[in-house]
Structures are given as structure tokens and as C-alpha cells.
Amino acid sequence: MENHHPDHVEWTPRKGELVVDTRRGTTGRVMDVWNGRVWLRPAIGGREWDTRVEYLRRPDTTEALRARMAELDLHRRAGGLR
């Protein structure tokens, strides 16, 4: 018999959402979700990887801020922000 927390709600991340892959310890943006698998790309770009939904969680405030700052810095260096 499984022991579930009564307030447990299934969560499926959406495209564009920032998540943490707990198996890799890496933050990424959701590129696609299909059949229990999620394709992610590092927040600053790079090679996609896939994982299962159950290995993902929402980032804490520090992780989200760090990823967003890295994205902004990348855009600034590319000439996207002045």
C-alpha cells in the first residue's frame, strides 16, 4: 500500500517553464512534454536532454534567480539588451 500525502497534486511542467532535473542537478527550460518524458534545454542554451517527469521539481528562489540572471547576461552579451 502506497503512502501518499493527502495534499499531493500531480504536476506536469509546461513548455517554457524553468525546472530542476533532480537526477542531474541541472536547471533547464522545458522544450516539450510527451508521454511522461520532458525535453529540457539549459537556461543559457546548449544541448537538450530528456528525463522523466518524476525527476523534476520547481526551482527554489535562488535557483530561479540564478538561471534568469544567466539568461539575461547571455542576451546582453549577444547584443539583445542595452
XYZ file of C-alpha atoms in Angstrom:
82
model
C 0.000 0.000 0.000
C 1.420 3.366 -1.025
C 1.566 6.235 1.425
C 0.520 9.437 -0.357
C 0.384 12.853 1.229
C -3.288 13.948 1.220
C -2.420 17.292 -0.390
C -0.304 15.703 -3.137
C -1.191 17.074 -6.569
C 0.227 15.702 -9.793
C 2.333 18.317 -11.566
C 3.231 18.377 -15.216
C 5.545 21.192 -16.271
C 4.605 23.299 -19.280
C 6.664 24.396 -22.262
C 8.911 27.301 -21.373
C 8.779 26.606 -17.640
C 12.011 26.594 -15.645
C 12.563 23.312 -13.775
C 15.292 21.410 -11.946
C 16.260 17.923 -13.076
C 16.993 16.286 -9.712
C 18.960 13.416 -11.254
C 21.429 15.767 -12.939
C 21.209 18.674 -10.522
C 20.674 20.924 -13.544
C 18.210 23.739 -14.188
C 16.595 23.908 -17.610
C 13.676 25.193 -19.650
C 11.001 22.748 -20.752
C 11.064 22.398 -24.537
C 8.445 19.645 -24.846
C 6.462 17.165 -22.765
C 5.274 13.874 -24.175
C 4.259 10.527 -22.760
C 5.794 11.027 -19.309
C 9.071 12.418 -20.650
C 10.233 16.004 -20.670
C 12.800 17.526 -23.027
C 14.884 20.252 -21.427
C 17.470 22.759 -22.572
C 19.880 24.606 -20.285
C 18.581 28.090 -19.472
C 21.567 29.641 -21.295
C 21.219 27.380 -24.323
C 23.013 24.230 -25.267
C 22.260 20.595 -25.872
C 18.801 19.278 -24.979
C 18.319 16.265 -22.767
C 15.284 14.316 -21.698
C 14.143 12.934 -18.397
C 11.033 11.632 -16.723
C 8.507 13.983 -15.113
C 9.003 12.420 -11.683
C 12.649 13.598 -11.632
C 11.652 17.247 -11.980
C 10.784 19.869 -9.436
C 10.160 23.576 -9.441
C 13.284 25.637 -8.733
C 13.648 27.424 -5.433
C 14.028 31.209 -5.448
C 17.827 31.129 -5.613
C 17.899 28.599 -8.473
C 15.312 30.545 -10.460
C 17.129 33.845 -9.933
C 20.489 32.333 -10.893
C 19.036 30.878 -14.111
C 17.254 34.117 -15.024
C 20.413 36.185 -14.439
C 22.379 33.791 -16.662
C 19.745 34.189 -19.400
C 19.834 37.983 -19.127
C 23.630 38.027 -19.220
C 23.628 35.833 -22.326
C 21.190 38.190 -24.099
C 23.187 41.226 -23.023
C 26.440 39.759 -24.366
C 24.673 38.873 -27.616
C 23.518 42.485 -28.006
C 19.902 41.834 -27.101
C 19.806 44.222 -24.132
C 21.335 47.639 -23.742
